[in-house]
PDB file of C-alpha atoms and ligand atoms in Angstrom:
ATOM      1  CA  ILE A   1     -45.811 -31.094 -34.556  1.00 58.00           C
ATOM      2  CA  ILE A   2     -44.968 -28.319 -32.086  1.00 62.00           C
ATOM      3  CA  ASN A   3     -42.468 -30.601 -30.360  1.00 66.00           C
ATOM      4  CA  ASP A   4     -40.908 -31.406 -33.742  1.00 62.00           C
ATOM      5  CA  ILE A   5     -40.434 -27.742 -34.500  1.00 60.00           C
ATOM      6  CA  LEU A   6     -39.093 -26.960 -31.011  1.00 61.00           C
ATOM      7  CA  ASP A   7     -36.587 -29.795 -31.272  1.00 63.00           C
ATOM      8  CA  PHE A   8     -35.593 -28.588 -34.653  1.00 59.00           C
ATOM      9  CA  SER A   9     -34.948 -25.022 -33.583  1.00 62.00           C
ATOM     10  CA  LYS A  10     -32.955 -26.305 -30.599  1.00 64.00           C
ATOM     11  CA  ILE A  11     -30.681 -28.287 -32.898  1.00 61.00           C
ATOM     12  CA  GLU A  12     -30.384 -25.324 -35.264  1.00 58.00           C
ATOM     13  CA  SER A  13     -29.300 -23.014 -32.450  1.00 58.00           C
ATOM     14  CA  GLY A  14     -26.854 -25.606 -31.069  1.00 61.00           C
ATOM     15  CA  ASN A  15     -28.766 -25.788 -27.778  1.00 60.00           C
ATOM     16  CA  MET A  16     -29.177 -29.520 -27.684  1.00 63.00           C
ATOM     17  CA  ALA A  17     -27.231 -31.089 -24.860  1.00 70.00           C
ATOM     18  CA  MET A  18     -26.629 -34.818 -25.271  1.00 74.00           C
ATOM     19  CA  GLU A  19     -27.298 -36.971 -22.250  1.00 81.00           C
ATOM     20  CA  GLU A  20     -25.396 -40.224 -21.848  1.00 88.00           C
ATOM     21  CA  THR A  21     -27.119 -42.957 -19.889  1.00 93.00           C
ATOM     22  CA  ALA A  22     -26.726 -46.722 -19.635  1.00 96.00           C
ATOM     23  CA  PHE A  23     -29.601 -48.661 -21.139  1.00 97.00           C
ATOM     24  CA  SER A  24     -30.406 -51.933 -22.835  1.00 97.00           C
ATOM     25  CA  PRO A  25     -30.836 -51.607 -26.625  1.00 97.00           C
ATOM     26  CA  ARG A  26     -32.998 -54.732 -26.566  1.00 97.00           C
ATOM     27  CA  THR A  27     -35.396 -53.237 -24.011  1.00 98.00           C
ATOM     28  CA  LEU A  28     -35.431 -49.990 -25.985  1.00 98.00           C
ATOM     29  CA  ILE A  29     -36.522 -51.545 -29.283  1.00 98.00           C
ATOM     30  CA  GLU A  30     -39.057 -53.696 -27.440  1.00 98.00           C
ATOM     31  CA  SER A  31     -40.560 -50.597 -25.833  1.00 97.00           C
ATOM     32  CA  VAL A  32     -40.762 -48.810 -29.200  1.00 96.00           C
ATOM     33  CA  ALA A  33     -42.565 -51.831 -30.665  1.00 98.00           C
ATOM     34  CA  GLU A  34     -44.878 -51.917 -27.683  1.00 97.00           C
ATOM     35  CA  LEU A  35     -45.788 -48.234 -28.104  1.00 95.00           C
ATOM     36  CA  LEU A  36     -46.820 -48.931 -31.697  1.00 97.00           C
ATOM     37  CA  GLY A  37     -48.432 -52.282 -30.935  1.00 97.00           C
ATOM     38  CA  HIS A  38     -51.968 -51.030 -30.680  1.00 97.00           C
ATOM     39  CA  ARG A  39     -51.787 -49.150 -33.988  1.00 96.00           C
ATOM     40  CA  CYS A  40     -50.378 -52.289 -35.657  1.00 98.00           C
ATOM     41  CA  PHE A  41     -53.138 -54.406 -34.171  1.00 98.00           C
ATOM     42  CA  GLU A  42     -55.756 -51.967 -35.500  1.00 97.00           C
ATOM     43  CA  LYS A  43     -54.170 -52.041 -38.978  1.00 97.00           C
ATOM     44  CA  GLY A  44     -53.801 -55.820 -38.910  1.00 98.00           C
ATOM     45  CA  ILE A  45     -50.021 -55.699 -39.429  1.00 98.00           C
ATOM     46  CA  ASP A  46     -47.194 -57.341 -37.470  1.00 98.00           C
ATOM     47  CA  ILE A  47     -44.441 -55.694 -35.464  1.00 98.00           C
ATOM     48  CA  ALA A  48     -41.362 -57.624 -34.353  1.00 98.00           C
ATOM     49  CA  THR A  49     -37.974 -56.928 -32.799  1.00 98.00           C
ATOM     50  CA  TYR A  50     -34.618 -58.705 -32.767  1.00 98.00           C
ATOM     51  CA  ALA A  51     -31.520 -57.799 -30.771  1.00 97.00           C
ATOM     52  CA  HIS A  52     -28.207 -59.578 -31.408  1.00 97.00           C
ATOM     53  CA  PRO A  53     -26.920 -61.613 -28.407  1.00 95.00           C
ATOM     54  CA  ARG A  54     -23.791 -59.412 -28.267  1.00 94.00           C
ATOM     55  CA  LEU A  55     -26.161 -56.548 -27.362  1.00 94.00           C
ATOM     56  CA  ALA A  56     -27.656 -58.334 -24.364  1.00 92.00           C
ATOM     57  CA  GLY A  57     -26.035 -55.886 -21.914  1.00 94.00           C
ATOM     58  CA  GLN A  58     -26.291 -52.129 -21.570  1.00 96.00           C
ATOM     59  CA  ILE A  59     -24.810 -49.474 -23.820  1.00 96.00           C
ATOM     60  CA  LEU A  60     -24.007 -45.800 -23.227  1.00 95.00           C
ATOM     61  CA  ALA A  61     -25.925 -43.285 -25.373  1.00 94.00           C
ATOM     62  CA  ASP A  62     -28.652 -40.653 -25.208  1.00 91.00           C
ATOM     63  CA  GLU A  63     -31.525 -43.058 -24.617  1.00 93.00           C
ATOM     64  CA  GLY A  64     -34.301 -40.471 -24.926  1.00 89.00           C
ATOM     65  CA  ARG A  65     -33.106 -39.212 -28.276  1.00 88.00           C
ATOM     66  CA  VAL A  66     -32.316 -42.663 -29.655  1.00 92.00           C
ATOM     67  CA  ARG A  67     -35.861 -43.637 -28.670  1.00 92.00           C
ATOM     68  CA  GLN A  68     -37.233 -40.557 -30.428  1.00 88.00           C
ATOM     69  CA  VAL A  69     -35.326 -41.409 -33.617  1.00 92.00           C
ATOM     70  CA  LEU A  70     -36.474 -45.037 -33.598  1.00 94.00           C
ATOM     71  CA  LEU A  71     -40.050 -44.061 -32.757  1.00 93.00           C
ATOM     72  CA  ASN A  72     -40.063 -41.629 -35.646  1.00 92.00           C
ATOM     73  CA  LEU A  73     -38.756 -44.220 -38.117  1.00 95.00           C
ATOM     74  CA  ALA A  74     -40.979 -46.993 -36.806  1.00 96.00           C
ATOM     75  CA  GLY A  75     -43.991 -44.644 -36.678  1.00 95.00           C
ATOM     76  CA  ASN A  76     -43.434 -43.847 -40.369  1.00 94.00           C
ATOM     77  CA  ALA A  77     -43.002 -47.536 -41.134  1.00 96.00           C
ATOM     78  CA  VAL A  78     -46.361 -48.358 -39.511  1.00 96.00           C
ATOM     79  CA  LYS A  79     -48.012 -45.350 -41.183  1.00 94.00           C
ATOM     80  CA  PHE A  80     -46.956 -46.424 -44.683  1.00 94.00           C
ATOM     81  CA  THR A  81     -47.615 -50.171 -44.278  1.00 96.00           C
ATOM     82  CA  ASP A  82     -51.015 -51.789 -44.813  1.00 96.00           C
ATOM     83  CA  THR A  83     -50.040 -55.454 -45.234  1.00 95.00           C
ATOM     84  CA  GLY A  84     -47.192 -57.452 -43.710  1.00 96.00           C
ATOM     85  CA  GLY A  85     -45.445 -55.549 -40.953  1.00 97.00           C
ATOM     86  CA  VAL A  86     -42.527 -53.744 -39.397  1.00 98.00           C
ATOM     87  CA  ARG A  87     -39.269 -55.140 -38.014  1.00 97.00           C
ATOM     88  CA  ILE A  88     -36.915 -53.298 -35.673  1.00 98.00           C
ATOM     89  CA  THR A  89     -33.475 -54.849 -35.192  1.00 98.00           C
ATOM     90  CA  ALA A  90     -30.322 -53.992 -33.257  1.00 98.00           C
ATOM     91  CA  THR A  91     -27.017 -55.539 -34.348  1.00 97.00           C
ATOM     92  CA  PRO A  92     -23.354 -54.701 -33.711  1.00 96.00           C
ATOM     93  CA  ASP A  93     -20.878 -54.485 -36.591  1.00 94.00           C
ATOM     94  CA  ALA A  94     -18.183 -57.191 -36.818  1.00 93.00           C
ATOM     95  CA  ASP A  95     -15.717 -55.556 -34.403  1.00 93.00           C
ATOM     96  CA  SER A  96     -18.395 -54.025 -32.134  1.00 92.00           C
ATOM     97  CA  THR A  97     -17.463 -50.398 -32.805  1.00 95.00           C
ATOM     98  CA  PHE A  98     -20.926 -49.481 -34.066  1.00 96.00           C
ATOM     99  CA  ILE A  99     -24.473 -50.446 -33.256  1.00 97.00           C
ATOM    100  CA  ARG A 100     -26.930 -50.588 -36.122  1.00 97.00           C
ATOM    101  CA  PHE A 101     -30.634 -50.180 -35.554  1.00 98.00           C
ATOM    102  CA  GLU A 102     -32.726 -51.039 -38.600  1.00 97.00           C
ATOM    103  CA  VAL A 103     -36.392 -50.305 -39.144  1.00 97.00           C
ATOM    104  CA  ALA A 104     -37.757 -52.268 -42.089  1.00 96.00           C
ATOM    105  CA  ASP A 105     -41.323 -52.367 -43.349  1.00 96.00           C
ATOM    106  CA  THR A 106     -43.307 -54.049 -46.118  1.00 95.00           C
ATOM    107  CA  GLY A 107     -45.165 -50.867 -47.035  1.00 94.00           C
ATOM    108  CA  ILE A 108     -45.615 -48.643 -50.063  1.00 92.00           C
ATOM    109  CA  GLY A 109     -41.907 -47.827 -50.511  1.00 91.00           C
ATOM    110  CA  ILE A 110     -40.390 -44.516 -51.589  1.00 90.00           C
ATOM    111  CA  SER A 111     -40.082 -43.596 -55.265  1.00 87.00           C
ATOM    112  CA  ASP A 112     -36.671 -42.902 -56.834  1.00 86.00           C
ATOM    113  CA  ASP A 113     -37.829 -39.339 -57.559  1.00 87.00           C
ATOM    114  CA  ALA A 114     -38.697 -38.629 -53.939  1.00 87.00           C
ATOM    115  CA  LEU A 115     -35.629 -40.300 -52.437  1.00 87.00           C
ATOM    116  CA  PRO A 116     -33.095 -37.459 -52.753  1.00 85.00           C
ATOM    117  CA  LYS A 117     -35.475 -35.165 -50.871  1.00 86.00           C
ATOM    118  CA  ILE A 118     -36.791 -37.178 -47.936  1.00 87.00           C
ATOM    119  CA  PHE A 119     -34.099 -36.016 -45.480  1.00 88.00           C
ATOM    120  CA  GLN A 120     -34.815 -32.354 -46.237  1.00 83.00           C
ATOM    121  CA  GLU A 121     -36.881 -30.333 -43.777  1.00 71.00           C
ATOM    122  CA  PHE A 122     -40.572 -30.014 -44.564  1.00 61.00           C
ATOM    123  CA  THR A 123     -40.366 -32.412 -47.500  1.00 56.00           C
ATOM    124  CA  GLN A 124     -42.732 -35.271 -48.096  1.00 56.00           C
ATOM    125  CA  ALA A 125     -42.383 -37.855 -50.861  1.00 56.00           C
ATOM    126  CA  ASP A 126     -45.671 -36.810 -52.399  1.00 53.00           C
ATOM    127  CA  SER A 127     -47.594 -33.673 -51.532  1.00 54.00           C
ATOM    128  CA  THR A 128     -50.853 -35.625 -51.584  1.00 53.00           C
ATOM    129  CA  PHE A 129     -49.445 -37.776 -48.741  1.00 52.00           C
ATOM    130  CA  ALA A 130     -49.733 -34.905 -46.300  1.00 50.00           C
ATOM    131  CA  ARG A 131     -53.478 -35.013 -46.610  1.00 44.00           C
ATOM    132  CA  ARG A 132     -53.682 -38.783 -46.625  1.00 48.00           C
ATOM    133  CA  TYR A 133     -51.148 -39.655 -43.941  1.00 50.00           C
ATOM    134  CA  GLY A 134     -50.491 -36.417 -42.036  1.00 49.00           C
ATOM    135  CA  GLY A 135     -47.024 -35.413 -40.842  1.00 52.00           C
ATOM    136  CA  THR A 136     -44.854 -32.342 -41.157  1.00 48.00           C
ATOM    137  CA  GLY A 137     -41.947 -33.674 -43.214  1.00 51.00           C
ATOM    138  CA  LEU A 138     -39.673 -32.829 -40.252  1.00 57.00           C
ATOM    139  CA  GLY A 139     -39.177 -36.295 -38.812  1.00 82.00           C
ATOM    140  CA  LEU A 140     -36.363 -37.662 -40.935  1.00 90.00           C
ATOM    141  CA  ALA A 141     -34.447 -34.374 -40.914  1.00 87.00           C
ATOM    142  CA  ILE A 142     -34.474 -34.401 -37.096  1.00 83.00           C
ATOM    143  CA  CYS A 143     -33.559 -38.095 -36.940  1.00 88.00           C
ATOM    144  CA  ARG A 144     -30.511 -37.479 -39.088  1.00 90.00           C
ATOM    145  CA  ARG A 145     -29.392 -34.415 -37.092  1.00 86.00           C
ATOM    146  CA  PHE A 146     -29.700 -36.299 -33.793  1.00 85.00           C
ATOM    147  CA  ALA A 147     -27.764 -39.290 -35.104  1.00 90.00           C
ATOM    148  CA  ARG A 148     -25.028 -37.088 -36.579  1.00 89.00           C
ATOM    149  CA  GLY A 149     -24.877 -35.227 -33.266  1.00 85.00           C
ATOM    150  CA  PHE A 150     -24.002 -38.600 -31.652  1.00 86.00           C
ATOM    151  CA  GLY A 151     -21.262 -39.322 -34.190  1.00 90.00           C
ATOM    152  CA  GLY A 152     -23.550 -41.615 -36.154  1.00 93.00           C
ATOM    153  CA  ASP A 153     -25.991 -41.304 -39.037  1.00 95.00           C
ATOM    154  CA  VAL A 154     -29.397 -42.257 -40.360  1.00 95.00           C
ATOM    155  CA  THR A 155     -29.281 -43.776 -43.799  1.00 95.00           C
ATOM    156  CA  PHE A 156     -31.803 -45.072 -46.212  1.00 93.00           C
ATOM    157  CA  GLU A 157     -31.040 -48.721 -47.034  1.00 90.00           C
ATOM    158  CA  TYR A 158     -33.530 -49.743 -49.695  1.00 80.00           C
ATOM    159  CA  SER A 159     -37.007 -49.281 -50.944  1.00 74.00           C
ATOM    160  CA  ASP A 160     -39.097 -50.905 -53.612  1.00 66.00           C
ATOM    161  CA  GLY A 161     -42.741 -51.570 -54.252  1.00 60.00           C
ATOM    162  CA  THR A 162     -42.608 -55.217 -53.199  1.00 68.00           C
ATOM    163  CA  LYS A 163     -40.059 -55.266 -50.352  1.00 82.00           C
ATOM    164  CA  GLY A 164     -40.984 -51.986 -48.657  1.00 92.00           C
ATOM    165  CA  THR A 165     -38.523 -49.633 -47.013  1.00 94.00           C
ATOM    166  CA  CYS A 166     -35.584 -49.920 -44.642  1.00 96.00           C
ATOM    167  CA  PHE A 167     -33.797 -47.192 -42.699  1.00 96.00           C
ATOM    168  CA  ARG A 168     -30.628 -47.700 -40.643  1.00 96.00           C
ATOM    169  CA  VAL A 169     -29.432 -45.762 -37.612  1.00 96.00           C
ATOM    170  CA  THR A 170     -25.713 -46.188 -36.903  1.00 97.00           C
ATOM    171  CA  LEU A 171     -24.224 -45.072 -33.580  1.00 96.00           C
ATOM    172  CA  PRO A 172     -20.827 -45.571 -31.922  1.00 95.00           C
ATOM    173  CA  LEU A 173     -21.129 -48.647 -29.684  1.00 95.00           C
ATOM    174  CA  ILE A 174     -20.016 -48.101 -26.103  1.00 94.00           C
ATOM    175  CA  GLN A 175     -20.756 -51.107 -23.886  1.00 90.00           C
ATOM    176  CA  ALA A 176     -21.686 -50.116 -20.352  1.00 91.00           C
ATOM    177  CA  THR A 177     -21.680 -53.575 -18.785  1.00 68.00           C
TER     178      THR A 177
HETATM  179  P1  ADP B 201     -43.427 -36.908 -42.056  1.00 86.22           P
HETATM  180  O1  ADP B 201     -43.636 -36.025 -40.873  1.00 86.22           O
HETATM  181  O2  ADP B 201     -44.154 -36.447 -43.285  1.00 86.22           O
HETATM  182  O3  ADP B 201     -43.569 -38.359 -41.792  1.00 86.22           O
HETATM  183  P2  ADP B 201     -40.624 -37.540 -42.450  1.00 86.22           P
HETATM  184  O4  ADP B 201     -39.448 -36.625 -42.587  1.00 86.22           O
HETATM  185  O5  ADP B 201     -40.646 -38.472 -41.298  1.00 86.22           O
HETATM  186  O6  ADP B 201     -41.888 -36.606 -42.432  1.00 86.22           O
HETATM  187  O7  ADP B 201     -40.776 -38.349 -43.782  1.00 86.22           O
HETATM  188  C1  ADP B 201     -40.687 -37.665 -45.032  1.00 86.22           C
HETATM  189  C2  ADP B 201     -41.391 -38.440 -46.109  1.00 86.22           C
HETATM  190  O8  ADP B 201     -40.667 -39.621 -46.446  1.00 86.22           O
HETATM  191  C3  ADP B 201     -42.777 -38.930 -45.693  1.00 86.22           C
HETATM  192  O9  ADP B 201     -43.773 -37.948 -45.828  1.00 86.22           O
HETATM  193  C4  ADP B 201     -42.978 -40.073 -46.664  1.00 86.22           C
HETATM  194  O10 ADP B 201     -43.364 -39.562 -47.922  1.00 86.22           O
HETATM  195  C5  ADP B 201     -41.568 -40.650 -46.810  1.00 86.22           C
HETATM  196  N1  ADP B 201     -41.364 -41.818 -45.918  1.00 86.22           N
HETATM  197  C6  ADP B 201     -40.707 -41.827 -44.734  1.00 86.22           C
HETATM  198  N2  ADP B 201     -40.669 -43.067 -44.209  1.00 86.22           N
HETATM  199  C7  ADP B 201     -41.336 -43.866 -45.084  1.00 86.22           C
HETATM  200  C8  ADP B 201     -41.649 -45.282 -45.108  1.00 86.22           C
HETATM  201  N3  ADP B 201     -41.271 -46.106 -44.127  1.00 86.22           N
HETATM  202  N4  ADP B 201     -42.341 -45.734 -46.181  1.00 86.22           N
HETATM  203  C9  ADP B 201     -42.715 -44.903 -47.177  1.00 86.22           C
HETATM  204  N5  ADP B 201     -42.456 -43.579 -47.217  1.00 86.22           N
HETATM  205  C10 ADP B 201     -41.782 -43.064 -46.175  1.00 86.22           C
END
């Protein structure tokens, strides 16, 4: 929580320097899934990744922050899913100008009422969730600021009681190799 708030105040004060490194998006999503693997095993849910063949090489982006965004989204997905699982995918758009990371789960979903507020700081979909699931309500706000700082965005794709929830992170795609 302290790290969340520190990150947040850094973004607010414009003190967040972006670091561009070459890394493999496939390895990145695999490592995020691996970090959450034990929690998934304990909950009895699946976690899977898929990277499009056109993303087999390395890309240029701020790996640490992209990891933080994906870990935040995937951590939420695991937190709010009790049956089924979580899928993290990386795909390029048709002309390879953007990379899309998607984190989809088969969890409890987000109600239409809560939806307009989830990207606001310190907001949770249901105030009773804080007690049940923990969290500060800062995660999604930070994810969106990071992504927008990279010239991308974090968007909510869908949610319903039976399908679960899907978030998408879009970033400019710069191939390094
Ligand atoms: P928190 O620290 O509470 O997780 P976030 O900003 O990451 O804060 O998320 C805000 C709220 O959005 C969460 O408290 C939860 O109500 C809702 N939410 C986020 N991701 C999901 C998800 N995958 N499934 C269901 N609800 C979600």
